[in-house]
């Protein structure tokens, strides 16, 4: 999880592509400034596990506005390597509301409604 966050900060799209499975491979937007990562919880994901999950909040600014991304990311181990397989946004009262036509906070470069806001 931390390595993927660092890759978003460094705009290392190749690393992100190689540490995920079944996801859109388009590069994330570059106009997000990542400010910090808080790990809120971990479920499984140990050396002998095949699956795991990490709940986190990533703080950032987009076009000068502070925001945060709160997600529970799911990972599967494949050939000894952890791969991101998807995530969920837990309900949170303190989360910044994202408009349907705003850029998705995951960094995909797509509008929220066409990415993580699909319902």
JSON list of N, CA and C in Angstrom, two decimals, residues 4-73:
[
{"chain": "A", "resi": 4, "resn": "UNK", "atom": "N", "xyz": [2.55, 1.85, -3.32]},
{"chain": "A", "resi": 4, "resn": "UNK", "atom": "CA", "xyz": [1.65, 2.37, -4.36]},
{"chain": "A", "resi": 4, "resn": "UNK", "atom": "C", "xyz": [1.38, 3.86, -4.12]},
{"chain": "A", "resi": 5, "resn": "UNK", "atom": "N", "xyz": [1.20, 4.25, -2.87]},
{"chain": "A", "resi": 5, "resn": "UNK", "atom": "CA", "xyz": [1.02, 5.67, -2.56]},
{"chain": "A", "resi": 5, "resn": "UNK", "atom": "C", "xyz": [2.26, 6.45, -3.04]},
{"chain": "A", "resi": 6, "resn": "UNK", "atom": "N", "xyz": [3.44, 5.93, -2.71]},
{"chain": "A", "resi": 6, "resn": "UNK", "atom": "CA", "xyz": [4.68, 6.61, -3.14]},
{"chain": "A", "resi": 6, "resn": "UNK", "atom": "C", "xyz": [4.75, 6.71, -4.66]},
{"chain": "A", "resi": 7, "resn": "UNK", "atom": "N", "xyz": [4.27, 5.68, -5.35]},
{"chain": "A", "resi": 7, "resn": "UNK", "atom": "CA", "xyz": [4.28, 5.71, -6.81]},
{"chain": "A", "resi": 7, "resn": "UNK", "atom": "C", "xyz": [3.34, 6.80, -7.34]},
{"chain": "A", "resi": 8, "resn": "UNK", "atom": "N", "xyz": [2.19, 6.99, -6.69]},
{"chain": "A", "resi": 8, "resn": "UNK", "atom": "CA", "xyz": [1.30, 8.09, -7.08]},
{"chain": "A", "resi": 8, "resn": "UNK", "atom": "C", "xyz": [2.00, 9.43, -6.89]},
{"chain": "A", "resi": 9, "resn": "UNK", "atom": "N", "xyz": [2.69, 9.59, -5.76]},
{"chain": "A", "resi": 9, "resn": "UNK", "atom": "CA", "xyz": [3.40, 10.84, -5.48]},
{"chain": "A", "resi": 9, "resn": "UNK", "atom": "C", "xyz": [4.47, 11.10, -6.55]},
{"chain": "A", "resi": 10, "resn": "UNK", "atom": "N", "xyz": [5.19, 10.06, -6.95]},
{"chain": "A", "resi": 10, "resn": "UNK", "atom": "CA", "xyz": [6.29, 10.19, -7.93]},
{"chain": "A", "resi": 10, "resn": "UNK", "atom": "C", "xyz": [5.81, 10.12, -9.38]},
{"chain": "A", "resi": 11, "resn": "UNK", "atom": "N", "xyz": [4.50, 9.86, -9.60]},
{"chain": "A", "resi": 11, "resn": "UNK", "atom": "CA", "xyz": [3.94, 9.69, -10.94]},
{"chain": "A", "resi": 11, "resn": "UNK", "atom": "C", "xyz": [4.59, 8.51, -11.65]},
{"chain": "A", "resi": 12, "resn": "UNK", "atom": "N", "xyz": [4.83, 7.46, -10.91]},
{"chain": "A", "resi": 12, "resn": "UNK", "atom": "CA", "xyz": [5.46, 6.24, -11.45]},
{"chain": "A", "resi": 12, "resn": "UNK", "atom": "C", "xyz": [4.36, 5.30, -11.95]},
{"chain": "A", "resi": 13, "resn": "UNK", "atom": "N", "xyz": [3.82, 5.62, -13.11]},
{"chain": "A", "resi": 13, "resn": "UNK", "atom": "CA", "xyz": [2.69, 4.88, -13.67]},
{"chain": "A", "resi": 13, "resn": "UNK", "atom": "C", "xyz": [3.05, 3.43, -13.98]},
{"chain": "A", "resi": 14, "resn": "UNK", "atom": "N", "xyz": [4.30, 3.17, -14.37]},
{"chain": "A", "resi": 14, "resn": "UNK", "atom": "CA", "xyz": [4.71, 1.78, -14.66]},
{"chain": "A", "resi": 14, "resn": "UNK", "atom": "C", "xyz": [4.61, 0.92, -13.41]},
{"chain": "A", "resi": 15, "resn": "UNK", "atom": "N", "xyz": [5.07, 1.43, -12.28]},
{"chain": "A", "resi": 15, "resn": "UNK", "atom": "CA", "xyz": [4.98, 0.67, -11.03]},
{"chain": "A", "resi": 15, "resn": "UNK", "atom": "C", "xyz": [3.52, 0.40, -10.69]},
{"chain": "A", "resi": 16, "resn": "UNK", "atom": "N", "xyz": [2.68, 1.41, -10.81]},
{"chain": "A", "resi": 16, "resn": "UNK", "atom": "CA", "xyz": [1.26, 1.24, -10.49]},
{"chain": "A", "resi": 16, "resn": "UNK", "atom": "C", "xyz": [0.63, 0.18, -11.40]},
{"chain": "A", "resi": 17, "resn": "UNK", "atom": "N", "xyz": [0.97, 0.21, -12.67]},
{"chain": "A", "resi": 17, "resn": "UNK", "atom": "CA", "xyz": [0.43, -0.76, -13.62]},
{"chain": "A", "resi": 17, "resn": "UNK", "atom": "C", "xyz": [0.84, -2.17, -13.26]},
{"chain": "A", "resi": 18, "resn": "UNK", "atom": "N", "xyz": [2.07, -2.35, -12.78]},
{"chain": "A", "resi": 18, "resn": "UNK", "atom": "CA", "xyz": [2.59, -3.68, -12.48]},
{"chain": "A", "resi": 18, "resn": "UNK", "atom": "C", "xyz": [2.22, -4.17, -11.08]},
{"chain": "A", "resi": 19, "resn": "UNK", "atom": "N", "xyz": [1.54, -3.35, -10.30]},
{"chain": "A", "resi": 19, "resn": "UNK", "atom": "CA", "xyz": [1.13, -3.78, -8.96]},
{"chain": "A", "resi": 19, "resn": "UNK", "atom": "C", "xyz": [-0.39, -3.80, -8.83]},
{"chain": "A", "resi": 20, "resn": "UNK", "atom": "N", "xyz": [-1.07, -3.99, -9.93]},
{"chain": "A", "resi": 20, "resn": "UNK", "atom": "CA", "xyz": [-2.53, -4.09, -9.91]},
{"chain": "A", "resi": 20, "resn": "UNK", "atom": "C", "xyz": [-2.98, -5.15, -10.90]},
{"chain": "A", "resi": 21, "resn": "UNK", "atom": "N", "xyz": [-4.21, -5.56, -10.76]},
{"chain": "A", "resi": 21, "resn": "UNK", "atom": "CA", "xyz": [-4.77, -6.55, -11.67]},
{"chain": "A", "resi": 21, "resn": "UNK", "atom": "C", "xyz": [-6.17, -6.14, -12.07]},
{"chain": "A", "resi": 22, "resn": "UNK", "atom": "N", "xyz": [-6.47, -6.26, -13.34]},
{"chain": "A", "resi": 22, "resn": "UNK", "atom": "CA", "xyz": [-7.81, -6.00, -13.84]},
{"chain": "A", "resi": 22, "resn": "UNK", "atom": "C", "xyz": [-8.27, -4.56, -13.70]},
{"chain": "A", "resi": 23, "resn": "UNK", "atom": "N", "xyz": [-7.37, -3.61, -13.66]},
{"chain": "A", "resi": 23, "resn": "UNK", "atom": "CA", "xyz": [-7.73, -2.21, -13.49]},
{"chain": "A", "resi": 23, "resn": "UNK", "atom": "C", "xyz": [-7.42, -1.44, -14.76]},
{"chain": "A", "resi": 24, "resn": "UNK", "atom": "N", "xyz": [-8.04, -0.28, -14.88]},
{"chain": "A", "resi": 24, "resn": "UNK", "atom": "CA", "xyz": [-7.75, 0.64, -15.98]},
{"chain": "A", "resi": 24, "resn": "UNK", "atom": "C", "xyz": [-6.28, 1.03, -15.90]},
{"chain": "A", "resi": 25, "resn": "UNK", "atom": "N", "xyz": [-5.59, 0.99, -17.02]},
{"chain": "A", "resi": 25, "resn": "UNK", "atom": "CA", "xyz": [-4.15, 1.26, -17.02]},
{"chain": "A", "resi": 25, "resn": "UNK", "atom": "C", "xyz": [-3.81, 2.68, -17.45]},
{"chain": "A", "resi": 26, "resn": "UNK", "atom": "N", "xyz": [-4.80, 3.56, -17.56]},
{"chain": "A", "resi": 26, "resn": "UNK", "atom": "CA", "xyz": [-4.49, 4.93, -17.96]},
{"chain": "A", "resi": 26, "resn": "UNK", "atom": "C", "xyz": [-3.80, 5.66, -16.82]},
{"chain": "A", "resi": 27, "resn": "UNK", "atom": "N", "xyz": [-2.82, 6.52, -17.14]},
{"chain": "A", "resi": 27, "resn": "UNK", "atom": "CA", "xyz": [-2.10, 7.24, -16.08]},
{"chain": "A", "resi": 27, "resn": "UNK", "atom": "C", "xyz": [-3.03, 8.16, -15.29]},
{"chain": "A", "resi": 28, "resn": "UNK", "atom": "N", "xyz": [-2.68, 8.34, -14.04]},
{"chain": "A", "resi": 28, "resn": "UNK", "atom": "CA", "xyz": [-3.44, 9.23, -13.16]},
{"chain": "A", "resi": 28, "resn": "UNK", "atom": "C", "xyz": [-3.15, 10.68, -13.52]},
{"chain": "A", "resi": 29, "resn": "UNK", "atom": "N", "xyz": [-4.02, 11.54, -13.06]},
{"chain": "A", "resi": 29, "resn": "UNK", "atom": "CA", "xyz": [-3.82, 12.97, -13.30]},
{"chain": "A", "resi": 29, "resn": "UNK", "atom": "C", "xyz": [-2.58, 13.45, -12.55]},
{"chain": "A", "resi": 30, "resn": "UNK", "atom": "N", "xyz": [-1.92, 14.43, -13.11]},
{"chain": "A", "resi": 30, "resn": "UNK", "atom": "CA", "xyz": [-0.69, 14.93, -12.49]},
{"chain": "A", "resi": 30, "resn": "UNK", "atom": "C", "xyz": [-0.91, 16.23, -11.73]},
{"chain": "A", "resi": 31, "resn": "UNK", "atom": "N", "xyz": [-2.15, 16.75, -11.70]},
{"chain": "A", "resi": 31, "resn": "UNK", "atom": "CA", "xyz": [-2.37, 18.01, -11.00]},
{"chain": "A", "resi": 31, "resn": "UNK", "atom": "C", "xyz": [-2.86, 17.84, -9.57]},
{"chain": "A", "resi": 32, "resn": "UNK", "atom": "N", "xyz": [-2.61, 16.66, -9.02]},
{"chain": "A", "resi": 32, "resn": "UNK", "atom": "CA", "xyz": [-2.89, 16.41, -7.61]},
{"chain": "A", "resi": 32, "resn": "UNK", "atom": "C", "xyz": [-1.57, 16.43, -6.85]},
{"chain": "A", "resi": 33, "resn": "UNK", "atom": "N", "xyz": [-1.55, 17.16, -5.74]},
{"chain": "A", "resi": 33, "resn": "UNK", "atom": "CA", "xyz": [-0.38, 17.15, -4.87]},
{"chain": "A", "resi": 33, "resn": "UNK", "atom": "C", "xyz": [-0.72, 16.31, -3.65]},
{"chain": "A", "resi": 34, "resn": "UNK", "atom": "N", "xyz": [-0.06, 15.17, -3.53]},
{"chain": "A", "resi": 34, "resn": "UNK", "atom": "CA", "xyz": [-0.30, 14.26, -2.41]},
{"chain": "A", "resi": 34, "resn": "UNK", "atom": "C", "xyz": [0.43, 14.78, -1.18]},
{"chain": "A", "resi": 35, "resn": "UNK", "atom": "N", "xyz": [-0.27, 14.84, -0.04]},
{"chain": "A", "resi": 35, "resn": "UNK", "atom": "CA", "xyz": [0.27, 15.45, 1.17]},
{"chain": "A", "resi": 35, "resn": "UNK", "atom": "C", "xyz": [0.60, 14.47, 2.28]},
{"chain": "A", "resi": 36, "resn": "UNK", "atom": "N", "xyz": [-0.01, 13.31, 2.27]},
{"chain": "A", "resi": 36, "resn": "UNK", "atom": "CA", "xyz": [0.27, 12.35, 3.33]},
{"chain": "A", "resi": 36, "resn": "UNK", "atom": "C", "xyz": [-0.67, 11.17, 3.29]},
{"chain": "A", "resi": 37, "resn": "UNK", "atom": "N", "xyz": [-0.24, 10.09, 3.94]},
{"chain": "A", "resi": 37, "resn": "UNK", "atom": "CA", "xyz": [-0.99, 8.85, 3.97]},
{"chain": "A", "resi": 37, "resn": "UNK", "atom": "C", "xyz": [-1.17, 8.41, 5.41]},
{"chain": "A", "resi": 38, "resn": "UNK", "atom": "N", "xyz": [-2.41, 8.12, 5.80]},
{"chain": "A", "resi": 38, "resn": "UNK", "atom": "CA", "xyz": [-2.70, 7.56, 7.12]},
{"chain": "A", "resi": 38, "resn": "UNK", "atom": "C", "xyz": [-3.25, 6.16, 6.94]},
{"chain": "A", "resi": 39, "resn": "UNK", "atom": "N", "xyz": [-2.60, 5.18, 7.52]},
{"chain": "A", "resi": 39, "resn": "UNK", "atom": "CA", "xyz": [-3.11, 3.81, 7.51]},
{"chain": "A", "resi": 39, "resn": "UNK", "atom": "C", "xyz": [-4.02, 3.67, 8.73]},
{"chain": "A", "resi": 40, "resn": "UNK", "atom": "N", "xyz": [-5.30, 3.37, 8.49]},
{"chain": "A", "resi": 40, "resn": "UNK", "atom": "CA", "xyz": [-6.27, 3.27, 9.58]},
{"chain": "A", "resi": 40, "resn": "UNK", "atom": "C", "xyz": [-6.44, 1.84, 10.07]},
{"chain": "A", "resi": 41, "resn": "UNK", "atom": "N", "xyz": [-6.18, 0.88, 9.21]},
{"chain": "A", "resi": 41, "resn": "UNK", "atom": "CA", "xyz": [-6.35, -0.51, 9.62]},
{"chain": "A", "resi": 41, "resn": "UNK", "atom": "C", "xyz": [-5.89, -1.47, 8.55]},
{"chain": "A", "resi": 42, "resn": "UNK", "atom": "N", "xyz": [-5.54, -2.66, 8.99]},
{"chain": "A", "resi": 42, "resn": "UNK", "atom": "CA", "xyz": [-5.08, -3.71, 8.08]},
{"chain": "A", "resi": 42, "resn": "UNK", "atom": "C", "xyz": [-5.82, -4.99, 8.44]},
{"chain": "A", "resi": 43, "resn": "UNK", "atom": "N", "xyz": [-6.30, -5.69, 7.43]},
{"chain": "A", "resi": 43, "resn": "UNK", "atom": "CA", "xyz": [-6.97, -6.97, 7.64]},
{"chain": "A", "resi": 43, "resn": "UNK", "atom": "C", "xyz": [-6.21, -8.02, 6.84]},
{"chain": "A", "resi": 44, "resn": "UNK", "atom": "N", "xyz": [-5.67, -9.00, 7.54]},
{"chain": "A", "resi": 44, "resn": "UNK", "atom": "CA", "xyz": [-4.85, -10.06, 6.93]},
{"chain": "A", "resi": 44, "resn": "UNK", "atom": "C", "xyz": [-3.68, -9.41, 6.17]},
{"chain": "A", "resi": 45, "resn": "UNK", "atom": "N", "xyz": [-3.23, -10.05, 5.10]},
{"chain": "A", "resi": 45, "resn": "UNK", "atom": "CA", "xyz": [-2.13, -9.49, 4.32]},
{"chain": "A", "resi": 45, "resn": "UNK", "atom": "C", "xyz": [-0.76, -9.85, 4.85]},
{"chain": "A", "resi": 46, "resn": "UNK", "atom": "N", "xyz": [-0.70, -10.84, 5.73]},
{"chain": "A", "resi": 46, "resn": "UNK", "atom": "CA", "xyz": [0.59, -11.27, 6.25]},
{"chain": "A", "resi": 46, "resn": "UNK", "atom": "C", "xyz": [1.32, -12.18, 5.27]},
{"chain": "A", "resi": 47, "resn": "UNK", "atom": "N", "xyz": [2.48, -12.60, 5.67]},
{"chain": "A", "resi": 47, "resn": "UNK", "atom": "CA", "xyz": [3.34, -13.41, 4.81]},
{"chain": "A", "resi": 47, "resn": "UNK", "atom": "C", "xyz": [2.65, -14.69, 4.33]},
{"chain": "A", "resi": 48, "resn": "UNK", "atom": "N", "xyz": [1.84, -15.31, 5.18]},
{"chain": "A", "resi": 48, "resn": "UNK", "atom": "CA", "xyz": [1.19, -16.56, 4.82]},
{"chain": "A", "resi": 48, "resn": "UNK", "atom": "C", "xyz": [-0.23, -16.39, 4.29]},
{"chain": "A", "resi": 49, "resn": "UNK", "atom": "N", "xyz": [-0.66, -15.16, 4.10]},
{"chain": "A", "resi": 49, "resn": "UNK", "atom": "CA", "xyz": [-2.01, -14.88, 3.59]},
{"chain": "A", "resi": 49, "resn": "UNK", "atom": "C", "xyz": [-2.00, -14.74, 2.07]},
{"chain": "A", "resi": 50, "resn": "UNK", "atom": "N", "xyz": [-3.15, -15.02, 1.46]},
{"chain": "A", "resi": 50, "resn": "UNK", "atom": "CA", "xyz": [-3.31, -14.85, 0.02]},
{"chain": "A", "resi": 50, "resn": "UNK", "atom": "C", "xyz": [-4.09, -13.58, -0.30]},
{"chain": "A", "resi": 51, "resn": "UNK", "atom": "N", "xyz": [-4.76, -13.02, 0.70]},
{"chain": "A", "resi": 51, "resn": "UNK", "atom": "CA", "xyz": [-5.54, -11.80, 0.52]},
{"chain": "A", "resi": 51, "resn": "UNK", "atom": "C", "xyz": [-5.30, -10.87, 1.68]},
{"chain": "A", "resi": 52, "resn": "UNK", "atom": "N", "xyz": [-5.59, -9.61, 1.44]},
{"chain": "A", "resi": 52, "resn": "UNK", "atom": "CA", "xyz": [-5.48, -8.63, 2.51]},
{"chain": "A", "resi": 52, "resn": "UNK", "atom": "C", "xyz": [-6.21, -7.37, 2.13]},
{"chain": "A", "resi": 53, "resn": "UNK", "atom": "N", "xyz": [-6.41, -6.51, 3.11]},
{"chain": "A", "resi": 53, "resn": "UNK", "atom": "CA", "xyz": [-7.06, -5.23, 2.88]},
{"chain": "A", "resi": 53, "resn": "UNK", "atom": "C", "xyz": [-6.40, -4.17, 3.75]},
{"chain": "A", "resi": 54, "resn": "UNK", "atom": "N", "xyz": [-6.37, -2.95, 3.24]},
{"chain": "A", "resi": 54, "resn": "UNK", "atom": "CA", "xyz": [-5.80, -1.82, 3.96]},
{"chain": "A", "resi": 54, "resn": "UNK", "atom": "C", "xyz": [-6.79, -0.67, 3.90]},
{"chain": "A", "resi": 55, "resn": "UNK", "atom": "N", "xyz": [-7.19, -0.17, 5.06]},
{"chain": "A", "resi": 55, "resn": "UNK", "atom": "CA", "xyz": [-8.02, 1.04, 5.10]},
{"chain": "A", "resi": 55, "resn": "UNK", "atom": "C", "xyz": [-7.09, 2.22, 5.32]},
{"chain": "A", "resi": 56, "resn": "UNK", "atom": "N", "xyz": [-7.26, 3.25, 4.51]},
{"chain": "A", "resi": 56, "resn": "UNK", "atom": "CA", "xyz": [-6.36, 4.40, 4.58]},
{"chain": "A", "resi": 56, "resn": "UNK", "atom": "C", "xyz": [-7.10, 5.68, 4.23]},
{"chain": "A", "resi": 57, "resn": "UNK", "atom": "N", "xyz": [-6.46, 6.79, 4.59]},
{"chain": "A", "resi": 57, "resn": "UNK", "atom": "CA", "xyz": [-6.87, 8.11, 4.14]},
{"chain": "A", "resi": 57, "resn": "UNK", "atom": "C", "xyz": [-5.63, 8.75, 3.53]},
{"chain": "A", "resi": 58, "resn": "UNK", "atom": "N", "xyz": [-5.75, 9.16, 2.27]},
{"chain": "A", "resi": 58, "resn": "UNK", "atom": "CA", "xyz": [-4.67, 9.88, 1.59]},
{"chain": "A", "resi": 58, "resn": "UNK", "atom": "C", "xyz": [-5.11, 11.34, 1.46]},
{"chain": "A", "resi": 59, "resn": "UNK", "atom": "N", "xyz": [-4.28, 12.25, 1.94]},
{"chain": "A", "resi": 59, "resn": "UNK", "atom": "CA", "xyz": [-4.59, 13.68, 1.90]},
{"chain": "A", "resi": 59, "resn": "UNK", "atom": "C", "xyz": [-3.90, 14.29, 0.69]},
{"chain": "A", "resi": 60, "resn": "UNK", "atom": "N", "xyz": [-4.60, 15.22, 0.05]},
{"chain": "A", "resi": 60, "resn": "UNK", "atom": "CA", "xyz": [-4.06, 15.84, -1.15]},
{"chain": "A", "resi": 60, "resn": "UNK", "atom": "C", "xyz": [-4.70, 17.20, -1.39]},
{"chain": "A", "resi": 61, "resn": "UNK", "atom": "N", "xyz": [-4.15, 17.93, -2.34]},
{"chain": "A", "resi": 61, "resn": "UNK", "atom": "CA", "xyz": [-4.80, 19.13, -2.84]},
{"chain": "A", "resi": 61, "resn": "UNK", "atom": "C", "xyz": [-5.00, 18.94, -4.34]},
{"chain": "A", "resi": 62, "resn": "UNK", "atom": "N", "xyz": [-6.11, 19.45, -4.83]},
{"chain": "A", "resi": 62, "resn": "UNK", "atom": "CA", "xyz": [-6.39, 19.44, -6.26]},
{"chain": "A", "resi": 62, "resn": "UNK", "atom": "C", "xyz": [-6.85, 20.84, -6.63]},
{"chain": "A", "resi": 63, "resn": "UNK", "atom": "N", "xyz": [-6.11, 21.47, -7.52]},
{"chain": "A", "resi": 63, "resn": "UNK", "atom": "CA", "xyz": [-6.38, 22.85, -7.92]},
{"chain": "A", "resi": 63, "resn": "UNK", "atom": "C", "xyz": [-6.46, 23.76, -6.69]},
{"chain": "A", "resi": 64, "resn": "UNK", "atom": "N", "xyz": [-5.54, 23.50, -5.75]},
{"chain": "A", "resi": 64, "resn": "UNK", "atom": "CA", "xyz": [-5.42, 24.33, -4.56]},
{"chain": "A", "resi": 64, "resn": "UNK", "atom": "C", "xyz": [-6.41, 24.04, -3.45]},
{"chain": "A", "resi": 65, "resn": "UNK", "atom": "N", "xyz": [-7.33, 23.09, -3.68]},
{"chain": "A", "resi": 65, "resn": "UNK", "atom": "CA", "xyz": [-8.33, 22.77, -2.67]},
{"chain": "A", "resi": 65, "resn": "UNK", "atom": "C", "xyz": [-7.92, 21.51, -1.92]},
{"chain": "A", "resi": 66, "resn": "UNK", "atom": "N", "xyz": [-7.90, 21.56, -0.58]},
{"chain": "A", "resi": 66, "resn": "UNK", "atom": "CA", "xyz": [-7.55, 20.36, 0.18]},
{"chain": "A", "resi": 66, "resn": "UNK", "atom": "C", "xyz": [-8.69, 19.34, 0.13]},
{"chain": "A", "resi": 67, "resn": "UNK", "atom": "N", "xyz": [-8.32, 18.08, 0.12]},
{"chain": "A", "resi": 67, "resn": "UNK", "atom": "CA", "xyz": [-9.29, 16.99, 0.08]},
{"chain": "A", "resi": 67, "resn": "UNK", "atom": "C", "xyz": [-8.63, 15.74, 0.63]},
{"chain": "A", "resi": 68, "resn": "UNK", "atom": "N", "xyz": [-9.41, 14.68, 0.73]},
{"chain": "A", "resi": 68, "resn": "UNK", "atom": "CA", "xyz": [-8.86, 13.41, 1.17]},
{"chain": "A", "resi": 68, "resn": "UNK", "atom": "C", "xyz": [-9.59, 12.27, 0.47]},
{"chain": "A", "resi": 69, "resn": "UNK", "atom": "N", "xyz": [-8.89, 11.17, 0.36]},
{"chain": "A", "resi": 69, "resn": "UNK", "atom": "CA", "xyz": [-9.43, 9.95, -0.23]},
{"chain": "A", "resi": 69, "resn": "UNK", "atom": "C", "xyz": [-9.41, 8.88, 0.85]},
{"chain": "A", "resi": 70, "resn": "UNK", "atom": "N", "xyz": [-10.59, 8.41, 1.23]},
{"chain": "A", "resi": 70, "resn": "UNK", "atom": "CA", "xyz": [-10.71, 7.37, 2.26]},
{"chain": "A", "resi": 70, "resn": "UNK", "atom": "C", "xyz": [-11.14, 6.10, 1.54]},
{"chain": "A", "resi": 71, "resn": "UNK", "atom": "N", "xyz": [-10.32, 5.08, 1.58]},
{"chain": "A", "resi": 71, "resn": "UNK", "atom": "CA", "xyz": [-10.60, 3.85, 0.83]},
{"chain": "A", "resi": 71, "resn": "UNK", "atom": "C", "xyz": [-10.18, 2.62, 1.63]},
{"chain": "A", "resi": 72, "resn": "UNK", "atom": "N", "xyz": [-10.86, 1.53, 1.37]},
{"chain": "A", "resi": 72, "resn": "UNK", "atom": "CA", "xyz": [-10.43, 0.22, 1.83]},
{"chain": "A", "resi": 72, "resn": "UNK", "atom": "C", "xyz": [-9.97, -0.52, 0.58]},
{"chain": "A", "resi": 73, "resn": "UNK", "atom": "N", "xyz": [-8.67, -0.67, 0.43]},
{"chain": "A", "resi": 73, "resn": "UNK", "atom": "CA", "xyz": [-8.08, -1.31, -0.74]},
{"chain": "A", "resi": 73, "resn": "UNK", "atom": "C", "xyz": [-7.94, -2.80, -0.51]}
]
